[in-house]
Tab-separated table of C-alpha atoms in Angstrom:
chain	number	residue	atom	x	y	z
A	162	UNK	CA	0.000	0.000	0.000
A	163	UNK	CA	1.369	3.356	-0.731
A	164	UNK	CA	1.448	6.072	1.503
A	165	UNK	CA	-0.267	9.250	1.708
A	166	UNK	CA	2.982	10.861	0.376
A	167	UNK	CA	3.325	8.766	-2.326
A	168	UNK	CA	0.241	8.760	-3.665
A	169	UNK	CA	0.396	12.666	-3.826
A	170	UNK	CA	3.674	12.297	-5.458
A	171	UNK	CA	1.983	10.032	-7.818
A	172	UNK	CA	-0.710	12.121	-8.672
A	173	UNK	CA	1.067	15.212	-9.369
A	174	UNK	CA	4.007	12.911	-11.742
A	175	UNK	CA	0.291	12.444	-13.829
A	176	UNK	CA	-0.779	15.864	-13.707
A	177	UNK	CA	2.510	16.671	-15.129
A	178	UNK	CA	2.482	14.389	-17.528
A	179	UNK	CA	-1.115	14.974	-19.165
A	180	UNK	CA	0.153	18.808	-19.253
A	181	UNK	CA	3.154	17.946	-20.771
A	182	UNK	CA	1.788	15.260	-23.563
A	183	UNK	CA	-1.756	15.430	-23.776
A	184	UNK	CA	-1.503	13.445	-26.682
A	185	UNK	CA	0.354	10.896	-25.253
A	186	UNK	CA	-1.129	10.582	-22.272
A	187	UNK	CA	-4.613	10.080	-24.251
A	188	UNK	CA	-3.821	7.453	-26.325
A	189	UNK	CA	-2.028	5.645	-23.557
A	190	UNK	CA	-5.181	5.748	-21.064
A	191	UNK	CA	-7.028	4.337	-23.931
A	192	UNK	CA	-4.663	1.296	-23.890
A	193	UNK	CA	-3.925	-0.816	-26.705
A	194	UNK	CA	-6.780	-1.822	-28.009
A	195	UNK	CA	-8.341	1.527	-28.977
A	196	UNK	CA	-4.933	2.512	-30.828
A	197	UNK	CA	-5.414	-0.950	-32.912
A	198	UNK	CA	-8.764	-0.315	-33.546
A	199	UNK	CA	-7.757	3.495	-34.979
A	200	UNK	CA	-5.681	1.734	-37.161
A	201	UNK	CA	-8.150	-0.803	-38.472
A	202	UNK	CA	-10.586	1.722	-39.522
A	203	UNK	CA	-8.515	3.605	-40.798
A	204	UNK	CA	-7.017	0.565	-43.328
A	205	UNK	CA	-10.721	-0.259	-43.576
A	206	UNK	CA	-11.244	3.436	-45.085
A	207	UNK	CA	-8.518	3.142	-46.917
A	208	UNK	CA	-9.259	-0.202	-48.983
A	209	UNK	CA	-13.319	0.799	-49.495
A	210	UNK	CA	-11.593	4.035	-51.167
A	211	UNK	CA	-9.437	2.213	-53.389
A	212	UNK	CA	-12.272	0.080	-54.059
A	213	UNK	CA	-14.089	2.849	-55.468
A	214	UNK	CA	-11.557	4.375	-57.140
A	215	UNK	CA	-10.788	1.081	-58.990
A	216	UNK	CA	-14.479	0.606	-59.871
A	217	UNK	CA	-14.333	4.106	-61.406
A	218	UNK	CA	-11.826	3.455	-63.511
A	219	UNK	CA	-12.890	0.340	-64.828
A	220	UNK	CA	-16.299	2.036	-65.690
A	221	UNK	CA	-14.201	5.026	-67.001
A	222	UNK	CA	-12.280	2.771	-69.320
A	223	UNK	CA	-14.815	0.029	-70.429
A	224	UNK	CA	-17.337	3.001	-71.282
């Protein structure tokens, strides 16, 4: 168990650290999983768009 003292010191090291690197210290509270999940839907986004884009073109070209 930590002590009153250390869990002050504790605190304010995280205060410090979400000032610091709000960034950081978002995607890190979100854990892994949400920063995996980002990237999936992003990919996701990625492919439908090529999709499309390919499907353009072939209509473009065959037409």
């Amino acid at each position: 168990m930590l002590s009153r003292q250390e869990h002050q010191r504790l605190i304010d090291i995280e205060q410090h650290f979400r000032a610091a690197d709000p960034d950081l210290a978002r995607d890190l509270s979100a854990g892994p999983h949400a920063r995996r999940i980002r990237r999936q839907l992003a990919a996701a986004l990625v492919s439908v768009l090529a999709g499309m884009l390919l499907v353009g073109l072939g209509v473009l070209i065959l037409s």
